[in-house]
Amino acid sequence: MADNLSDALKKLKLASADSSTDSVESCLDCLLKALAHNNADASEKIQEMGVLPLLPTLLAPQSSCTPKVANIIAEVAKNEFMRSPCVEAGLIPPLVQLLHSKDHEVLLQTGRALGNICYDSHEGRSAVDLAGGAQIVAGHIKSLSQNTDPDNGKLLTVFCGMLMNYSNDNDSLQAQLINMGVIPTLVKLLGLHSDNTALTEMCLIAFGNLAELESSKEQFASTNIAEELVRLFQRQAEHEKKEMIFEVLAPLAENDVIKLQLVEAGLVECLLDVVVHTVDGVREEDVAQLKTASDLMVLLLLGDESMQKLFEGGKGSVFQSVLSWVPSHNHQLQLAGALAIANFARNDGNCIHMVESGIVQKLLELLDRHVDEGNVTVQHAALSALRNLAIPVVNKAKMLSAGVSDTVLKFLPSEMPPVQFKLLGTLRMLIDTQADAADQLGTNGKLVERLVEWCEAKDHAGVMGESNRLLSALIRHSKSKDVVKTVIQGAGVKHLVVMATSEHMIMQNEALVALGLIAGLDLVGAEKDFVGAGLIQVLHKLLSDEMSAPEVKYNSMVIICAVMGSEPLHKEVQGLAFIDVVSKLRSHENKTVSHQASLTEQRLTAQS
C-alpha cells in the first residue's frame, strides 16, 4: 500500500502539472484508498511529499475531480497535525468558493473539509472567517431547511457540524453566528427534521454551544425552542438523548422569559415523570437523570412568573409533588425539595400559606435527620427555606412555637461556613420584633460564645457579618439587661464597636442602637470593654465624617449622652473636643439630628 501511495503521489504531482483528468482521477482514488486503510500514515506521506499545495488548483468548480479532492482534504483534516498545513497550503479560499456550487456532492465534501479543518484549530477558523465561509453555510442551511429529502438531511447535518466546529468555545465567532440569525433557522430545523437523528443531535450540540452566550437568550426566547425541546424530550427513551436535551435546557432555563415558556410547554410534567422513574434506580444513569431533572426543576422556580404559575395558590399539583420530595429517602430529592420551598418562599403570600399548611414541620424533620448524617447541602437548603419562611411578621411566632430555633441550634457545632451563614440568618429573621425569643436566645451562653467566635471569622465575611448582626439583634429586640450581661460576659462588646465602623450603613446603625442599649442598661459592666475597644474614638470619627448617614449621627450622639455617667469614658469625651463637632450638627438639615445635637451639646456643657 505504501509503495502504491508513493507512486500515486508522484503521478499526481506530474498529472496536476499537465492537467490530465483521467490520470489525476486514478491517483485520487489511490489516495482515498490509502487514507481509508491508514489515515494518519497516509496523511503524513501526503504532507511529506508536498502534495497539499497542489490541491488548490485541483479544486476547480467545473472539474469532475473536485468532490474527490475535497473528500481527500476532509479525510486528511481528521488529523490534528494536518489542519494548520491545510490552511498554509491555501486550501481555504478555493474551498469557500466551492460553497457556491450547485452540485450536491461538491457541497457535501466541501462542508466536511471545512468542518474538519476548523475542528479545534484557531488557524482554520480564522481562515474560514476571513474567507466569509460561515455566512455562505448559514445561507445554505436557511434555504435548505424546508426540504425534508433524506440526501438533503445529510447535507444539512454536515453544514450544521461545520458551523459548530467553526464556533465551538469561541465567543466572538458564536456571537457572529447569532448576529447572522442562525438560531431561528436551527430551531426551525429541529421542528421540521425531528425524525433525522444525526441532524437533531447536531442542532442540540449547536444549541448547547450558543446557549452559553448571554446574547443568544433573547433570540432563543423569540422562537418556539421551548415547545420543540419539550416535544423532542417526550419522544426520547434513551438516557444519552435525554442528557443531550438537558444540556441545552439548563443554560436556556437561566433566562426568565424562557423559564416561563418551558413551564407553559409542559417541561415540568416531563421532569416529574423522570423523577418518578429514576428515584429508586441504582444505575448510574438513573442517579444522573434524577439529579439533572430535580436541579432543572429548582432552576425553573427561580423565575418569579414561572414560580408563581407553578405555585397556583399553594394548590398546584407541581407544588404538591415537590413537597413530597422533602420526606424522601433520597438525598438529592430532599435537597431539591428544600431548595424548591426556598424558591416558592419568595413573597409574603406564599410564605404565609406554606407555614399554615405545615411545611415547617417537614423541614424540621428533615433537619433532624441530618444533624448526625450531616449532608451539608441538605442542611444549607433546609435552613435557606426556613429563613425565607420566617420573613413575614405573622410567621415568626408560629415558627418559634413549632420549635424552629431549637432545631436550628442543633447545628451550632457545624464547621461548614455555608451552614453557619444560613443558621445565623434564620435566627436573625426569627427574633426580629420577637422580644421573648430574643431574650431566650440572648441569654443562651453557648450561642453567644459561638457568635463571638464567628465574629472573628475573617476568612468568611458573610459569617462574620451575620454573627455581628445577630449579636446586635439579640440586644435590640430583647432590650434585656440579662442579654446585655451575657454579651458582656461573652466578650461581644468589642465586636459591636468594630461593627459600627462597617462600610454598610445598615450594619453601622444596628451596632450603634445595640451599643446605646448596652450603655443604658449596664454601663458599669461594659465600661472596660468600651474603653478597650476605643468606642469614643469611633463615635468621634462617625460624627466628624460628613458622609455618615443622619441615623448614624443621631445614634452616635445618643451613646455619647449615655456614657457620660462613666468617669473614664467622660474623660475621653472631653479629651476629643466633641463639643465642636456636636455644635456644628445643630444646623444639620435633618431635624432629628439637629435636635439631638442641641440636647447633646447641653449635656456636654453641663458636665464639662
Coordinates of C-alpha atoms in Angstrom, one line a residue:
M1 CA 0.0 0.0 0.0
A2 CA 2.9 2.4 0.9
D3 CA 4.6 1.9 -2.5
N4 CA 1.3 2.4 -4.3
L5 CA 0.7 5.6 -2.4
S6 CA 4.2 6.9 -3.1
D7 CA 3.7 6.2 -6.8
A8 CA 0.3 7.7 -6.8
L9 CA 1.6 10.9 -5.1
K10 CA 4.4 11.2 -7.7
K11 CA 2.0 10.7 -10.5
L12 CA -0.4 13.2 -9.0
K13 CA 2.4 15.8 -9.0
L14 CA 3.1 15.2 -12.6
A15 CA -0.6 14.9 -13.7
S16 CA -1.6 18.1 -11.9
A17 CA 1.1 19.9 -13.8
D18 CA -0.3 18.8 -17.2
S19 CA -4.0 18.7 -16.1
S20 CA -4.7 15.2 -17.5
T21 CA -8.0 14.4 -15.8
D22 CA -8.0 10.6 -16.2
S23 CA -4.6 10.1 -14.6
V24 CA -5.5 12.6 -11.8
E25 CA -8.7 10.7 -11.0
S26 CA -6.9 7.3 -10.7
C27 CA -4.3 8.9 -8.4
L28 CA -7.0 10.5 -6.3
D29 CA -8.7 7.1 -6.0
C30 CA -5.5 5.6 -4.8
L31 CA -5.1 8.3 -2.2
L32 CA -8.6 7.8 -0.9
K33 CA -8.0 4.1 -0.6
A34 CA -4.7 4.7 1.3
L35 CA -6.5 7.1 3.7
A36 CA -9.3 4.6 4.3
H37 CA -6.6 2.0 5.1
N38 CA -4.5 4.1 7.5
N39 CA -5.4 7.7 7.6
A40 CA -2.6 9.0 9.8
D41 CA 0.2 7.3 7.9
A42 CA -1.2 8.3 4.5
S43 CA -1.7 11.9 5.7
E44 CA 1.8 12.1 6.8
K45 CA 3.1 10.9 3.5
I46 CA 0.9 13.4 1.6
Q47 CA 2.4 16.1 3.8
E48 CA 6.0 14.9 3.3
M49 CA 5.7 14.8 -0.5
G50 CA 4.4 18.3 -0.7
V51 CA 1.1 17.4 -2.3
L52 CA -1.2 19.8 -0.3
P53 CA 0.0 23.0 -2.2
L54 CA -1.1 21.2 -5.5
L55 CA -4.6 20.7 -4.3
P56 CA -6.0 24.3 -4.7
T57 CA -5.5 24.1 -8.5
L58 CA -7.5 20.8 -8.5
L59 CA -10.4 22.4 -6.7
A60 CA -11.8 24.0 -9.9
P61 CA -15.6 24.4 -9.7
Q62 CA -16.2 22.7 -13.1
S63 CA -13.8 19.8 -12.6
S64 CA -15.1 16.2 -12.2
C65 CA -12.2 15.6 -9.7
T66 CA -13.3 18.3 -7.3
P67 CA -15.5 16.2 -5.0
K68 CA -12.7 13.6 -4.6
V69 CA -10.2 16.4 -3.8
A70 CA -12.5 17.9 -1.2
N71 CA -13.1 14.4 0.2
I72 CA -9.3 13.8 0.5
I73 CA -8.9 17.2 2.3
A74 CA -11.8 16.2 4.6
E75 CA -10.1 12.9 5.4
V76 CA -6.6 14.4 5.9
A77 CA -8.0 17.1 8.2
K78 CA -9.3 14.5 10.6
N79 CA -5.7 14.5 11.9
E80 CA -4.8 17.4 14.2
F81 CA -1.3 17.7 12.8
M82 CA -2.7 18.3 9.3
R83 CA -5.1 21.2 9.9
S84 CA -2.5 24.0 10.0
P85 CA -0.7 22.7 6.9
C86 CA -4.1 22.7 5.1
V87 CA -4.5 26.4 5.9
E88 CA -0.9 27.2 5.0
A89 CA -1.3 25.4 1.7
G90 CA -4.0 27.9 0.8
L91 CA -6.9 25.4 0.7
I92 CA -9.5 27.6 2.5
P93 CA -10.2 30.2 -0.2
P94 CA -10.9 27.7 -3.0
L95 CA -13.0 25.5 -0.7
V96 CA -15.1 28.5 0.4
Q97 CA -15.6 29.3 -3.3
L98 CA -16.9 25.8 -3.9
L99 CA -19.7 26.6 -1.4
H100 CA -21.3 28.5 -4.3
S101 CA -21.6 25.2 -6.3
K102 CA -25.0 23.7 -7.1
D103 CA -23.5 20.2 -7.1
H104 CA -24.7 18.2 -4.0
E105 CA -21.6 16.0 -3.7
V106 CA -19.3 19.0 -4.0
L107 CA -21.2 20.8 -1.3
L108 CA -21.2 17.8 1.0
Q109 CA -17.4 17.1 0.7
T110 CA -16.6 20.8 0.9
G111 CA -18.7 21.2 4.1
R112 CA -16.8 18.1 5.6
A113 CA -13.4 19.5 4.6
L114 CA -14.1 23.0 6.1
G115 CA -15.7 21.5 9.2
N116 CA -12.7 19.2 9.9
I117 CA -10.1 21.9 9.3
C118 CA -12.0 24.1 11.8
Y119 CA -12.1 21.4 14.5
D120 CA -10.2 22.7 17.4
S121 CA -8.0 24.8 15.1
H122 CA -7.6 28.5 15.6
E123 CA -5.8 28.9 12.2
G124 CA -8.6 27.0 10.5
R125 CA -11.4 29.1 12.0
S126 CA -9.6 32.4 11.3
A127 CA -9.0 31.4 7.6
V128 CA -12.7 30.4 7.2
D129 CA -13.8 33.6 8.9
L130 CA -11.6 35.7 6.6
A131 CA -13.0 34.0 3.5
G132 CA -16.6 34.5 4.7
G133 CA -17.3 30.8 4.7
A134 CA -19.7 30.8 7.7
Q135 CA -22.1 33.3 6.1
I136 CA -22.4 31.2 3.0
V137 CA -23.0 28.0 5.0
A138 CA -25.6 29.7 7.2
G139 CA -27.4 30.9 4.0
H140 CA -27.4 27.3 2.7
I141 CA -28.9 26.0 5.9
K142 CA -31.6 28.6 5.7
S143 CA -32.6 27.9 2.1
L144 CA -32.4 24.1 2.6
S145 CA -34.2 23.9 5.9
Q146 CA -37.7 23.3 4.4
N147 CA -36.5 20.4 2.2
T148 CA -37.0 17.1 4.0
D149 CA -35.4 14.9 1.3
P150 CA -33.0 12.3 3.1
D151 CA -30.0 13.4 0.9
N152 CA -30.7 17.0 1.9
G153 CA -30.8 15.9 5.6
K154 CA -27.2 14.6 5.3
L155 CA -26.0 17.9 3.7
L156 CA -27.7 19.9 6.5
T157 CA -26.1 17.7 9.1
V158 CA -22.7 18.4 7.6
F159 CA -23.3 22.1 7.4
C160 CA -24.5 22.3 11.0
G161 CA -21.5 20.4 12.1
M162 CA -19.2 22.7 10.2
L163 CA -20.7 25.8 11.9
M164 CA -20.4 24.0 15.2
N165 CA -16.7 23.2 14.7
Y166 CA -16.2 26.8 13.5
S167 CA -17.6 28.4 16.6
N168 CA -17.1 25.9 19.4
D169 CA -15.6 27.5 22.5
N170 CA -15.1 30.8 20.7
D171 CA -17.4 33.6 22.0
S172 CA -16.7 36.1 19.2
L173 CA -17.5 33.5 16.4
Q174 CA -20.6 32.3 18.3
A175 CA -21.7 36.0 18.5
Q176 CA -21.1 36.3 14.8
L177 CA -23.4 33.3 14.1
I178 CA -26.1 34.7 16.4
N179 CA -25.9 38.1 14.5
M180 CA -26.4 36.1 11.3
G181 CA -29.7 34.8 12.6
V182 CA -28.6 31.2 12.8
I183 CA -30.7 30.4 15.9
P184 CA -34.2 30.8 14.4
T185 CA -33.0 28.7 11.4
L186 CA -31.7 25.9 13.6
V187 CA -34.9 25.9 15.8
K188 CA -37.0 25.5 12.5
L189 CA -34.7 22.6 11.5
L190 CA -35.3 20.9 14.8
G191 CA -39.1 21.1 14.2
L192 CA -39.0 20.0 10.6
H193 CA -36.4 17.3 10.8
S194 CA -37.1 15.8 14.2
D195 CA -37.0 12.3 12.6
N196 CA -33.4 12.8 11.4
T197 CA -31.4 11.6 14.5
A198 CA -28.0 12.8 13.2
L199 CA -29.3 16.3 12.3
T200 CA -31.3 16.6 15.6
E201 CA -28.2 15.8 17.6
M202 CA -26.1 18.3 15.6
C203 CA -28.8 21.0 16.3
L204 CA -28.7 20.1 20.0
I205 CA -24.9 20.4 20.2
A206 CA -25.1 23.7 18.4
F207 CA -27.8 25.0 20.8
G208 CA -25.7 23.8 23.7
N209 CA -22.8 25.9 22.5
L210 CA -24.7 29.0 21.6
A211 CA -27.0 29.0 24.7
E212 CA -24.0 29.6 26.9
L213 CA -23.8 33.1 25.4
E214 CA -26.0 35.7 27.1
S215 CA -26.7 37.5 23.8
S216 CA -28.3 34.3 22.5
K217 CA -31.0 34.1 25.1
E218 CA -33.1 36.9 23.6
Q219 CA -33.1 35.2 20.1
F220 CA -33.9 31.8 21.6
A221 CA -36.8 33.5 23.5
S222 CA -38.3 34.8 20.3
T223 CA -38.5 31.3 18.8
N224 CA -40.6 28.3 19.8
I225 CA -37.5 26.5 21.2
A226 CA -39.3 25.6 24.4
E227 CA -42.0 23.7 22.6
E228 CA -39.6 21.9 20.3
L229 CA -37.3 20.8 23.0
V230 CA -40.1 19.6 25.2
R231 CA -41.7 17.7 22.3
L232 CA -38.3 16.1 21.5
F233 CA -37.8 15.2 25.1
Q234 CA -41.1 13.5 25.3
R235 CA -40.2 11.2 22.4
Q236 CA -36.8 10.1 23.8
A237 CA -36.4 6.8 25.6
E238 CA -32.6 6.7 25.7
H239 CA -30.6 8.2 28.6
E240 CA -28.0 9.8 26.3
K241 CA -30.5 11.6 24.2
K242 CA -32.3 13.0 27.3
E243 CA -29.0 14.1 28.6
M244 CA -28.2 16.0 25.4
I245 CA -31.6 17.8 25.7
F246 CA -30.9 18.5 29.4
E247 CA -27.6 20.1 28.4
V248 CA -29.4 22.6 26.2
L249 CA -32.3 23.2 28.7
A250 CA -30.0 24.1 31.6
P251 CA -28.4 27.2 30.1
L252 CA -31.6 28.3 28.4
A253 CA -33.6 28.0 31.6
E254 CA -31.4 30.7 33.2
N255 CA -33.4 33.2 31.2
D256 CA -36.7 34.2 32.9
V257 CA -38.7 34.5 29.7
I258 CA -37.6 31.1 28.6
K259 CA -38.3 29.6 32.1
L260 CA -42.0 30.6 31.7
Q261 CA -42.1 29.3 28.1
L262 CA -40.7 25.9 29.3
V263 CA -43.2 25.7 32.1
E264 CA -46.0 26.5 29.6
A265 CA -44.7 23.9 27.1
G266 CA -45.0 21.2 29.8
L267 CA -41.4 20.6 30.8
V268 CA -42.3 20.3 34.5
E269 CA -44.5 17.3 33.8
C270 CA -41.6 15.7 31.9
L271 CA -39.3 16.4 34.8
L272 CA -41.7 15.0 37.4
D273 CA -42.0 11.9 35.3
V274 CA -38.2 11.5 35.1
V275 CA -38.1 11.7 39.0
V276 CA -40.8 9.1 39.4
H277 CA -39.0 6.7 37.1
T278 CA -35.5 7.2 38.5
V279 CA -35.9 7.8 42.2
D280 CA -35.4 4.1 43.1
G281 CA -33.0 3.4 40.3
V282 CA -29.5 2.2 41.2
R283 CA -27.9 2.5 37.8
E284 CA -25.5 5.4 37.3
E285 CA -27.7 6.9 34.5
D286 CA -30.8 6.9 36.8
V287 CA -28.9 8.8 39.5
A288 CA -27.6 11.3 36.9
Q289 CA -31.1 11.8 35.4
L290 CA -32.7 12.3 38.8
K291 CA -30.1 14.9 39.7
T292 CA -30.4 16.8 36.4
A293 CA -34.2 16.7 36.4
S294 CA -34.6 17.9 40.0
D295 CA -31.9 20.6 39.6
L296 CA -33.7 21.9 36.5
M297 CA -37.0 22.0 38.4
V298 CA -35.3 24.2 41.1
L299 CA -33.9 26.4 38.3
L300 CA -37.4 26.9 36.8
L301 CA -38.6 28.1 40.2
L302 CA -36.0 30.9 40.3
G303 CA -38.2 32.9 37.8
D304 CA -40.9 34.9 39.6
E305 CA -43.6 34.3 36.9
S306 CA -42.7 30.6 36.4
M307 CA -42.6 30.1 40.2
Q308 CA -46.0 31.8 40.8
K309 CA -47.6 29.8 37.9
L310 CA -46.4 26.5 39.5
F311 CA -47.4 27.6 43.0
E312 CA -51.1 28.1 41.9
G313 CA -52.1 29.5 45.3
G314 CA -50.5 26.5 47.0
K315 CA -52.9 24.1 45.3
G316 CA -50.8 23.3 42.2
S317 CA -50.0 19.7 41.6
V318 CA -46.4 20.6 40.9
F319 CA -46.1 22.3 44.2
Q320 CA -47.6 19.3 46.0
S321 CA -45.3 16.9 44.2
V322 CA -42.2 18.9 45.1
L323 CA -43.4 18.9 48.8
S324 CA -43.4 15.2 48.7
W325 CA -39.7 15.2 47.9
V326 CA -38.8 16.6 51.3
P327 CA -39.5 13.5 53.4
S328 CA -38.0 11.3 50.6
H329 CA -35.2 8.8 51.5
N330 CA -33.2 10.2 48.6
H331 CA -30.7 13.0 49.5
Q332 CA -30.9 14.5 46.0
L333 CA -34.7 14.8 46.2
Q334 CA -34.5 16.1 49.8
L335 CA -32.1 18.8 48.6
A336 CA -34.2 19.7 45.6
G337 CA -37.4 19.8 47.7
A338 CA -35.9 22.1 50.3
L339 CA -34.4 24.4 47.6
A340 CA -37.8 24.4 45.8
I341 CA -39.6 25.5 49.0
A342 CA -36.9 28.3 49.5
N343 CA -37.7 29.4 45.9
F344 CA -41.5 29.3 46.4
A345 CA -41.0 31.3 49.6
R346 CA -40.1 34.5 47.8
N347 CA -43.1 36.5 48.6
D348 CA -45.1 37.0 51.8
G349 CA -48.3 35.5 50.5
N350 CA -46.6 32.2 49.5
C351 CA -44.7 32.1 52.8
I352 CA -47.8 32.6 54.9
H353 CA -49.7 29.9 53.0
M354 CA -46.8 27.4 53.3
V355 CA -46.4 27.9 57.1
E356 CA -50.2 27.5 57.5
S357 CA -50.1 24.2 55.5
G358 CA -47.5 22.6 57.9
I359 CA -44.3 22.8 55.7
V360 CA -42.2 23.9 58.7
Q361 CA -42.7 20.5 60.4
K362 CA -41.5 18.7 57.3
L363 CA -38.3 20.9 57.2
L364 CA -37.6 20.4 60.9
E365 CA -37.9 16.6 60.5
L366 CA -35.6 16.8 57.5
L367 CA -33.0 18.8 59.5
D368 CA -33.3 16.4 62.4
R369 CA -32.4 13.5 60.0
H370 CA -29.3 15.5 59.0
V371 CA -27.9 16.5 62.4
D372 CA -25.9 13.3 62.5
E373 CA -25.9 12.3 58.9
G374 CA -24.5 15.7 58.2
N375 CA -25.3 16.2 54.5
V376 CA -24.2 19.8 54.3
T377 CA -26.1 20.7 51.1
V378 CA -29.4 19.5 52.6
Q379 CA -28.7 21.3 55.8
H380 CA -28.0 24.5 53.9
A381 CA -31.1 24.2 51.7
A382 CA -33.5 23.4 54.6
L383 CA -32.1 26.4 56.6
S384 CA -32.5 28.6 53.5
A385 CA -36.1 27.6 53.2
L386 CA -36.8 28.3 56.9
R387 CA -35.0 31.7 56.7
N388 CA -37.3 32.7 53.8
L389 CA -40.4 31.4 55.5
A390 CA -39.5 33.5 58.7
I391 CA -39.6 36.8 56.8
P392 CA -43.3 37.7 57.2
V393 CA -44.0 39.0 60.7
V394 CA -47.1 36.7 61.1
N395 CA -45.0 33.6 60.6
K396 CA -42.4 34.3 63.3
A397 CA -44.3 33.4 66.4
K398 CA -45.8 30.3 64.7
M399 CA -42.4 29.1 63.7
L400 CA -40.9 29.8 67.1
S401 CA -43.7 27.8 68.8
A402 CA -43.1 25.0 66.3
G403 CA -39.6 24.7 67.7
V404 CA -37.6 26.1 64.8
S405 CA -35.0 27.9 67.0
D406 CA -34.3 24.7 69.0
T407 CA -33.8 22.6 65.8
V408 CA -31.6 25.3 64.3
L409 CA -29.4 25.5 67.4
K410 CA -28.5 21.8 66.9
F411 CA -26.3 23.0 64.1
L412 CA -24.2 25.4 66.2
P413 CA -21.3 23.0 66.3
S414 CA -21.2 22.9 62.4
E415 CA -17.8 23.9 61.0
M416 CA -19.2 24.5 57.5
P417 CA -19.4 28.2 56.7
P418 CA -22.5 27.9 54.3
V419 CA -24.4 26.2 57.1
Q420 CA -23.2 28.7 59.7
F421 CA -24.3 31.6 57.4
K422 CA -27.8 30.3 56.9
L423 CA -28.2 29.3 60.6
L424 CA -27.4 32.9 61.6
G425 CA -29.7 34.4 59.0
T426 CA -32.6 32.1 60.1
L427 CA -32.2 33.0 63.8
R428 CA -32.0 36.7 63.0
M429 CA -35.2 36.6 60.9
L430 CA -37.0 34.7 63.6
I431 CA -36.3 37.1 66.5
D432 CA -37.0 40.3 64.5
T433 CA -39.7 42.0 66.7
Q434 CA -39.9 38.9 68.9
A435 CA -38.8 40.1 72.4
D436 CA -39.3 36.8 74.3
A437 CA -37.4 34.8 71.7
A438 CA -34.6 37.4 71.6
D439 CA -34.4 37.2 75.4
Q440 CA -34.3 33.4 75.4
L441 CA -31.6 33.2 72.7
G442 CA -29.7 36.2 74.0
T443 CA -29.2 34.6 77.4
N444 CA -28.0 31.3 75.9
G445 CA -24.3 31.4 76.8
K446 CA -23.3 28.7 74.3
L447 CA -24.9 30.7 71.4
V448 CA -23.4 34.0 72.4
E449 CA -20.0 32.3 72.8
R450 CA -20.2 30.8 69.3
L451 CA -21.4 34.2 67.8
V452 CA -18.3 35.9 69.3
E453 CA -16.1 33.2 67.9
W454 CA -17.7 33.7 64.4
C455 CA -17.4 37.5 64.7
E456 CA -13.7 36.8 64.1
A457 CA -14.1 34.6 61.1
K458 CA -12.1 36.8 58.8
D459 CA -11.9 34.2 56.1
H460 CA -15.7 34.2 55.8
A461 CA -17.0 37.7 55.5
G462 CA -20.6 36.5 55.3
V463 CA -20.5 34.5 58.5
M464 CA -18.6 37.3 60.3
G465 CA -21.2 39.9 59.2
E466 CA -24.2 37.7 60.1
S467 CA -22.8 36.9 63.5
N468 CA -22.3 40.6 64.3
R469 CA -25.9 41.3 63.1
L470 CA -27.4 38.6 65.2
L471 CA -25.5 39.7 68.3
S472 CA -26.8 43.2 67.8
A473 CA -30.3 41.9 67.0
L474 CA -30.5 39.9 70.3
I475 CA -29.9 43.1 72.2
R476 CA -32.1 45.4 70.1
H477 CA -35.1 43.1 70.1
S478 CA -34.9 41.9 73.7
K479 CA -33.9 45.3 75.3
S480 CA -33.0 43.0 78.2
K481 CA -30.4 43.6 80.9
D482 CA -29.8 39.8 81.1
V483 CA -29.0 39.6 77.4
V484 CA -26.6 42.6 77.7
K485 CA -24.9 40.9 80.6
T486 CA -24.5 37.7 78.6
V487 CA -23.0 39.6 75.7
I488 CA -20.6 41.5 78.0
Q489 CA -19.5 38.2 79.7
G490 CA -19.0 36.6 76.4
A491 CA -16.7 39.4 75.2
G492 CA -19.1 40.5 72.5
V493 CA -19.0 44.3 73.1
K494 CA -15.7 44.9 71.2
H495 CA -17.2 43.3 68.1
L496 CA -20.2 45.6 68.1
V497 CA -17.8 48.6 68.3
V498 CA -16.0 47.3 65.2
M499 CA -19.3 46.7 63.5
A500 CA -20.1 50.4 64.0
T501 CA -17.3 51.1 61.6
S502 CA -18.7 48.9 58.8
E503 CA -19.0 50.2 55.3
H504 CA -22.7 49.2 55.3
M505 CA -24.8 51.9 56.8
I506 CA -27.5 49.4 58.0
M507 CA -24.9 47.5 60.0
Q508 CA -23.4 50.6 61.4
N509 CA -26.8 51.6 62.6
E510 CA -27.7 48.2 64.1
A511 CA -24.4 48.2 66.0
L512 CA -24.9 51.7 67.4
V513 CA -28.5 51.0 68.6
A514 CA -27.2 47.9 70.4
L515 CA -24.3 49.9 71.9
G516 CA -26.7 52.5 73.1
L517 CA -28.8 49.9 74.8
I518 CA -25.7 48.4 76.4
A519 CA -24.7 51.8 77.7
G520 CA -28.2 52.4 79.0
L521 CA -28.8 49.0 80.7
D522 CA -25.3 48.1 82.1
L523 CA -22.8 50.9 81.7
V524 CA -20.7 49.8 84.7
G525 CA -20.4 46.2 83.3
A526 CA -19.5 47.5 79.8
E527 CA -17.2 50.4 80.8
K528 CA -13.9 48.4 80.5
D529 CA -14.9 46.9 77.1
F530 CA -15.9 50.3 75.8
V531 CA -12.6 51.8 76.7
G532 CA -10.6 48.8 75.4
A533 CA -12.4 48.8 72.1
G534 CA -11.9 52.6 71.5
L535 CA -15.7 53.3 71.4
I536 CA -15.3 57.1 72.0
Q537 CA -12.8 57.4 69.1
V538 CA -15.1 55.5 66.8
L539 CA -18.0 57.8 67.7
H540 CA -15.9 60.9 67.2
K541 CA -14.9 59.7 63.7
L542 CA -18.6 58.9 62.8
L543 CA -19.7 62.3 63.9
S544 CA -16.9 64.2 62.1
D545 CA -17.4 62.3 58.9
E546 CA -19.7 64.3 56.5
M547 CA -20.6 61.0 54.7
S548 CA -22.2 59.5 57.8
A549 CA -25.9 58.9 57.5
P550 CA -28.3 61.0 59.7
E551 CA -29.3 57.9 61.6
V552 CA -25.6 57.1 62.3
K553 CA -25.0 60.7 63.6
Y554 CA -28.2 60.6 65.7
N555 CA -27.4 57.2 67.4
S556 CA -23.7 58.2 68.0
M557 CA -24.9 61.2 69.9
V558 CA -27.4 59.1 71.9
I559 CA -24.5 56.9 73.0
I560 CA -22.3 60.0 74.0
C561 CA -25.1 61.1 76.3
A562 CA -25.5 57.6 77.7
V563 CA -21.8 57.2 78.6
M564 CA -21.3 60.5 80.4
G565 CA -22.0 58.7 83.7
S566 CA -18.7 56.8 83.4
E567 CA -15.7 58.7 84.6
P568 CA -13.1 57.1 82.2
L569 CA -15.4 57.5 79.2
H570 CA -16.4 61.0 80.2
K571 CA -12.7 61.9 80.3
E572 CA -12.2 60.5 76.8
V573 CA -15.1 62.6 75.5
Q574 CA -13.6 65.8 77.0
G575 CA -10.2 64.9 75.5
L576 CA -11.6 64.7 72.0
A577 CA -13.3 68.1 71.9
F578 CA -16.7 66.7 71.0
I579 CA -18.4 70.0 71.7
D580 CA -17.0 71.5 68.4
V581 CA -18.3 68.6 66.3
V582 CA -21.7 68.5 68.0
S583 CA -22.3 72.2 67.9
K584 CA -21.9 72.1 64.1
L585 CA -24.6 69.4 63.9
R586 CA -27.1 71.8 65.4
S587 CA -27.7 73.3 62.0
H588 CA -28.0 69.9 60.3
E589 CA -30.7 69.7 57.7
N590 CA -32.2 66.6 59.4
K591 CA -34.4 67.9 62.3
T592 CA -33.9 64.7 64.4
V593 CA -30.1 65.1 64.1
S594 CA -30.2 68.9 64.9
H595 CA -32.5 68.4 67.9
Q596 CA -30.3 65.6 69.3
A597 CA -27.2 67.8 68.7
S598 CA -28.8 70.5 70.9
L599 CA -29.5 68.0 73.7
T600 CA -26.0 66.5 73.4
E601 CA -24.4 69.9 73.5
Q602 CA -26.3 70.8 76.7
R603 CA -25.2 67.5 78.3
L604 CA -21.6 68.1 77.3
T605 CA -21.7 71.7 78.5
A606 CA -23.3 70.8 81.8
Q607 CA -20.7 68.1 82.6
S608 CA -17.6 69.7 81.3

